[in-house]
Short mmCIF file of C-alpha atoms in Angstrom, two decimals:
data_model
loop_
_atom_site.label_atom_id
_atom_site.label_comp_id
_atom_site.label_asym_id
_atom_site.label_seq_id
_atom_site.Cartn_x
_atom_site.Cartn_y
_atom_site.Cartn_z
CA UNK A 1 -4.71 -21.01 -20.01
CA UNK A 2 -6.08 -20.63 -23.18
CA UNK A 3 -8.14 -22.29 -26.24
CA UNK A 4 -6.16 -22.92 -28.92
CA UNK A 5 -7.34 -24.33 -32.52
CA UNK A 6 -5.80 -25.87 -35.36
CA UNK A 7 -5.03 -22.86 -37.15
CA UNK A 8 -4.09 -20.31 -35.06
CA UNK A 9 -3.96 -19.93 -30.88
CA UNK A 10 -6.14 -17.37 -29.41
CA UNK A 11 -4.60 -16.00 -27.06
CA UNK A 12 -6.21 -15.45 -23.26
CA UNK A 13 -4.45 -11.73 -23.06
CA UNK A 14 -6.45 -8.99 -25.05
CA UNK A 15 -3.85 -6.35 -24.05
CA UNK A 16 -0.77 -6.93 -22.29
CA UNK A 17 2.48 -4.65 -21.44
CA UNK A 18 6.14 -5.92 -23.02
CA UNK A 19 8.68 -4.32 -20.28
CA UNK A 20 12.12 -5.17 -21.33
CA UNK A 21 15.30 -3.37 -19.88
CA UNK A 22 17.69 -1.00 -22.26
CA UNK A 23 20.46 -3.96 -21.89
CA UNK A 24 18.16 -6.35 -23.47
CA UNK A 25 19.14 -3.87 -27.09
CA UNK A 26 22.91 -4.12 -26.66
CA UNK A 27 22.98 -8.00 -28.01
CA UNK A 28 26.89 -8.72 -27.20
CA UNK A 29 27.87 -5.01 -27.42
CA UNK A 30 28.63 -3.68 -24.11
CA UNK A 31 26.80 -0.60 -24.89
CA UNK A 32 24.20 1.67 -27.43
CA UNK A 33 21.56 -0.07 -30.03
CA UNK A 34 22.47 -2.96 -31.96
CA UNK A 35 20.35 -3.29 -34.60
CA UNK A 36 19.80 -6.62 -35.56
CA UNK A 37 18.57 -7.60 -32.00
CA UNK A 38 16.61 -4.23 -32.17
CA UNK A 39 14.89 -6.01 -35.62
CA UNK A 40 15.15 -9.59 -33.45
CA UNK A 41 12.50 -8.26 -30.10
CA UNK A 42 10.62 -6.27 -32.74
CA UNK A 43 9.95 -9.27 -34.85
CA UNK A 44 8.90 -10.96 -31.60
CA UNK A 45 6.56 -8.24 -30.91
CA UNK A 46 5.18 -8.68 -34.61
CA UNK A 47 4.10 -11.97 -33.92
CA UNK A 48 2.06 -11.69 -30.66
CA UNK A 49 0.66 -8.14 -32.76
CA UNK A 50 -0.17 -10.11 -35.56
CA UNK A 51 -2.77 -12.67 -33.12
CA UNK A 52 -4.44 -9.72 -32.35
CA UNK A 53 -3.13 -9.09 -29.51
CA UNK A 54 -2.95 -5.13 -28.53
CA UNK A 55 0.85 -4.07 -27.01
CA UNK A 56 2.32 -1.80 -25.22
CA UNK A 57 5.86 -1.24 -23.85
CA UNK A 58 8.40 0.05 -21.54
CA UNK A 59 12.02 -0.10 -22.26
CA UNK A 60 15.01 0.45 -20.16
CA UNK A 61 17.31 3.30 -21.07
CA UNK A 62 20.55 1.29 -19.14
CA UNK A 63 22.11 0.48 -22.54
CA UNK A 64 23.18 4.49 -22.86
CA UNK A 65 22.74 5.63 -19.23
CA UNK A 66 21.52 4.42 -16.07
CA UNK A 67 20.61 7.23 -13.95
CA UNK A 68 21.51 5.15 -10.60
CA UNK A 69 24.56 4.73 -11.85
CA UNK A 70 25.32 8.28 -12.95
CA UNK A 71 24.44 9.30 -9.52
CA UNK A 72 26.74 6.67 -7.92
CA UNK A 73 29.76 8.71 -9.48
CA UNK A 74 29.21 11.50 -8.03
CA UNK A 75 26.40 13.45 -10.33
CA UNK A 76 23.22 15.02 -8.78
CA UNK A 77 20.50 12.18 -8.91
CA UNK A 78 17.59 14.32 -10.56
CA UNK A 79 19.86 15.11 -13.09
CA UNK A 80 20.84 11.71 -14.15
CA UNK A 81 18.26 10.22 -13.82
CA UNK A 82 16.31 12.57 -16.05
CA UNK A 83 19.53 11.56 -18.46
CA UNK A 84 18.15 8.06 -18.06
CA UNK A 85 14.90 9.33 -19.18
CA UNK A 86 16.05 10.60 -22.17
CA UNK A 87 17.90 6.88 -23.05
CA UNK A 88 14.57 5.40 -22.66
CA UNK A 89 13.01 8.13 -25.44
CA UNK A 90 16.44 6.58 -27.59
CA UNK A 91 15.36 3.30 -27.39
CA UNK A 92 11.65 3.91 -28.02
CA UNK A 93 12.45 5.48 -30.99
CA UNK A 94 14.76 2.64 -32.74
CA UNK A 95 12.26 0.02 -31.74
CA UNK A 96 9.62 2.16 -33.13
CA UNK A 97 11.56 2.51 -36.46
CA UNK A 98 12.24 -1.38 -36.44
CA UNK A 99 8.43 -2.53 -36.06
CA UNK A 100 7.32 0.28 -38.28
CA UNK A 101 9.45 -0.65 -41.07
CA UNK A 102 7.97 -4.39 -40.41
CA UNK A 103 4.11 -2.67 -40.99
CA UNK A 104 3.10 -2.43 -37.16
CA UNK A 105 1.93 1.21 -36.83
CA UNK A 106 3.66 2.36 -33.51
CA UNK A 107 3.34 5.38 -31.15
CA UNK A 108 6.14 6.42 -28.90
CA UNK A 109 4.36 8.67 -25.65
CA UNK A 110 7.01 10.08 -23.60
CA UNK A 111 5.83 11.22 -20.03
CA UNK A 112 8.35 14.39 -20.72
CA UNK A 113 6.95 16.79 -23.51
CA UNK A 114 9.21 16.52 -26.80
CA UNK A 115 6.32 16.89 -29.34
CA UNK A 116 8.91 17.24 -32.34
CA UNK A 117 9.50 13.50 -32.02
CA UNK A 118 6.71 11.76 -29.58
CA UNK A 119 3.70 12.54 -28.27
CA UNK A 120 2.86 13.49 -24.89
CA UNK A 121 1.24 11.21 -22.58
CA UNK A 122 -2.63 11.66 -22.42
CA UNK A 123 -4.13 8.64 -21.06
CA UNK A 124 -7.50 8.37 -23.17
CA UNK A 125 -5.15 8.87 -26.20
CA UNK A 126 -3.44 6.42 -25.43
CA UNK A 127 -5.86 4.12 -24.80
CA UNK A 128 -7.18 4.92 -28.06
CA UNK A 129 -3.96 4.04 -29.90
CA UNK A 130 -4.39 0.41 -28.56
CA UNK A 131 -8.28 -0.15 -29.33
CA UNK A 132 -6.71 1.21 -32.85
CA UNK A 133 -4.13 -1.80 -32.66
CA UNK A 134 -1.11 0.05 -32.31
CA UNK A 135 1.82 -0.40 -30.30
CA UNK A 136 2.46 2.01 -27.80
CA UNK A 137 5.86 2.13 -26.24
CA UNK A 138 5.69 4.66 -23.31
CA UNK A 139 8.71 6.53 -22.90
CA UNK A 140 11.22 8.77 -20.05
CA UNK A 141 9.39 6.49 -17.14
CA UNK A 142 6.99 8.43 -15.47
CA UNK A 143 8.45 11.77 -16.13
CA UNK A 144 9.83 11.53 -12.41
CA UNK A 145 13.02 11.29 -10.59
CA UNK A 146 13.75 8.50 -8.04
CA UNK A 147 11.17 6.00 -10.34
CA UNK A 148 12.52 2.81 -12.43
CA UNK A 149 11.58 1.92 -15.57
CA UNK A 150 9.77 -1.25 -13.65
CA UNK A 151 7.33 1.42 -11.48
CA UNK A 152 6.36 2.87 -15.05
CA UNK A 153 5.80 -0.44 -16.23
CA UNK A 154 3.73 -1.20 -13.79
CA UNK A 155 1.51 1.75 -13.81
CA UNK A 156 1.50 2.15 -17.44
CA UNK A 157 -0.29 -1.43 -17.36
CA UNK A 158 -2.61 -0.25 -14.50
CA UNK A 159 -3.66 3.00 -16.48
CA UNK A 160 -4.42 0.84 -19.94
CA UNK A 161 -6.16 -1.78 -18.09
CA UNK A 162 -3.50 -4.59 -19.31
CA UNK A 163 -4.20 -8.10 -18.37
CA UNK A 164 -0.93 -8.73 -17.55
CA UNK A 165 2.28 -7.78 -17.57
CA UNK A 166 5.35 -9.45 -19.75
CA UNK A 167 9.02 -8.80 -18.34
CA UNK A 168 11.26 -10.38 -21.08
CA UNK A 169 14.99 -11.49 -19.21
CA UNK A 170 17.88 -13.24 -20.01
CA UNK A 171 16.40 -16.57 -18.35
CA UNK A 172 13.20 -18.47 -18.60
CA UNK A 173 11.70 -17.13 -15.20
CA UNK A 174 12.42 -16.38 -11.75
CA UNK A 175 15.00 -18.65 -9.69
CA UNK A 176 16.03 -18.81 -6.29
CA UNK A 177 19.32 -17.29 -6.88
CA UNK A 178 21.09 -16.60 -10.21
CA UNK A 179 21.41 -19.35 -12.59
CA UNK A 180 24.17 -18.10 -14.07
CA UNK A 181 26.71 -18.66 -11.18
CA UNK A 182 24.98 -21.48 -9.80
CA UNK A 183 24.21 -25.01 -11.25
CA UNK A 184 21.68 -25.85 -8.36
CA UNK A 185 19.30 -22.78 -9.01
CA UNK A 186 16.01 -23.77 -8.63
CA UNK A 187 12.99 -22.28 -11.49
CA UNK A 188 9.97 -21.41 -10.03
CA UNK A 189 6.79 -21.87 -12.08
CA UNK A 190 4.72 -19.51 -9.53
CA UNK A 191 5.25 -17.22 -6.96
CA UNK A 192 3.07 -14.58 -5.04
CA UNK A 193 3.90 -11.27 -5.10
CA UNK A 194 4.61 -11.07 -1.66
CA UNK A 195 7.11 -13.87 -1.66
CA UNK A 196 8.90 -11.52 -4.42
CA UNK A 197 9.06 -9.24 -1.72
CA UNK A 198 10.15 -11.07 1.64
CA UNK A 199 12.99 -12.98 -0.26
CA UNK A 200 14.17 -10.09 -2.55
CA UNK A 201 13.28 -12.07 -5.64
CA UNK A 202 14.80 -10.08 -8.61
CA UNK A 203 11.74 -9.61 -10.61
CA UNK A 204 11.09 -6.06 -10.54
CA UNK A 205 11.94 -3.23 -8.09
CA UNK A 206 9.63 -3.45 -4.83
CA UNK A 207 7.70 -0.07 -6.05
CA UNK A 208 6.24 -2.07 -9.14
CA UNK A 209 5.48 -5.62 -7.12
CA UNK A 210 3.73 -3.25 -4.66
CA UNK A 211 1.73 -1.43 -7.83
CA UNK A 212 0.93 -4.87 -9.25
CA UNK A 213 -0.32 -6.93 -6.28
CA UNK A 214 -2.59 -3.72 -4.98
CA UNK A 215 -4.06 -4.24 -8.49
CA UNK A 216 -4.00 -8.25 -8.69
CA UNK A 217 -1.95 -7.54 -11.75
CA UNK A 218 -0.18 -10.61 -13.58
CA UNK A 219 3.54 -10.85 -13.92
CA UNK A 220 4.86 -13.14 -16.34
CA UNK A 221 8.62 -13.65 -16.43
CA UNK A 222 10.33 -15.19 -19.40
CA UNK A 223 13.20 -15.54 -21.54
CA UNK A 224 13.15 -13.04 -24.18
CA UNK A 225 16.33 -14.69 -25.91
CA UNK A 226 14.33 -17.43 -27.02
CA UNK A 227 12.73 -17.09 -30.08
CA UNK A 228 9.30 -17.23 -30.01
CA UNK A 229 9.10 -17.39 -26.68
CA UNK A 230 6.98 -14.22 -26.26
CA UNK A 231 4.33 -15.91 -28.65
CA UNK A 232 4.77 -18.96 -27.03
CA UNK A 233 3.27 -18.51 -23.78
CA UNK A 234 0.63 -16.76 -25.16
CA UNK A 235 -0.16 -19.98 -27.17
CA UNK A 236 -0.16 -22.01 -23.63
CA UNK A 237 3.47 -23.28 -24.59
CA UNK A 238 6.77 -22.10 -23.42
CA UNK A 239 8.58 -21.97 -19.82
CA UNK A 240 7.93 -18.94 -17.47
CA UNK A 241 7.23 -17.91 -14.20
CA UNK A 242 4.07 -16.33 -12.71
CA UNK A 243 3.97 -13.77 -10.45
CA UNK A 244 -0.12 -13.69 -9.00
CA UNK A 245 -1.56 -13.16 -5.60
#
């Protein structure tokens, strides 16, 4: 996958995409930031940054609000889920703060205008940010209703030509059924994108599969509780599981 040397790997990925959902902040709170797992993924970040690798994110804004589920009780759907867009711009922020005060210089571009505390999504700025080895963590989805987090993932990585995508999860990769409840859950070490699809894999929503196979975009699904683990695969190590045509 990718030479490594005695001192240091280098990695196959130039520029890859970190998407990681708003629950993955909580650590064992059952809601909001908590900051030492904040300080735990940005670390993780730090080290993949620190091979040279050029990063940019997507986080999840379900830790504060989850606009599906707003809408579920009764609230207009545009509405919450433009509340979920808003969580997102929460958790940019404090992940910013945590891999700035590490010395990573970090951008937060929200796809909704708040230029007191983000910038505005511009695509060749963006773009720029990276070649400049920042991280950019692209905030409020895709400034649309009706869209996951995953769909901005997905074409967020599209628009800054990523190499692949990383979805950081609870478990070391996709299984046949949840490994949690069940002992005999099978790991698989590849699967196509369309397989995601027929059997309703739980990667990512259908919208992003569909963005990432009509761009033969990578998916690479690992455990993000595992430390290192992010820097691990990039070093050809690690357990994960590949999403590819």
């Amino acid at each position: 996958m990718l030479d490594v040397t005695e001192d240091q790997p280098t990695p196959a990925y130039k520029r890859v995409l970190l998407k990681i959902s708003g629950e993955a902040l909580m650590g064992d709170q059952g809601y909001g930031l908590h900051p030492p797992t904040v300080q735990r993924i940005a670390n993780e970040v730090k080290s993949v940054h620190d091979l040279g690798v050029e990063i940019c994110m997507v986080i999840g804004g379900g830790n504060i609000f989850r606009g599906l589920s707003g809408s579920a009780q009764g609230m207009e759907r545009t509405t919450a889920d433009y509340m979920g867009m808003l969580a997102t711009v929460m958790n940019a922020l404090a992940m910013q703060s945590a891999l700035e005060e590490m010395g990573v210089f970090t951008r937060v571009i929200s796809a909704i205008r708040m230029d007191e505390v983000c910038e505005p999504y511009i695509r060749r700025r963006a773009v720029r940010h990276l070649e400049k080895k920042r991280v950019c963590i692209f905030a409020a989805g895709t400034g649309n209703p009706y869209f996951t987090t995953d769909t901005a993932g997905a074409l967020r990585a599209n628009e800054m030509a990523c190499e692949a995508i990383f979805k950081g999860t609870k478990v070391d990769g996709i299984y046949d059924k949840d490994p949690v409840k069940f002992d005999d859950a099978v790991r698989y070490d590849s699967v196509t994108y369309d397989e995601c699809l027929t059997k309703r894999l739980k990667v990512m929503d259908a919208s992003a599969i569909a963005l990432a196979r009509d761009n033969n975009l990578p998916i690479i699904v690992f455990s993000l509780d595992e430390p290192g683990g992010f820097r691990g695969i990039l070093a050809g190590e690690g357990t994960y599981t590949r999403v590819q045509g």
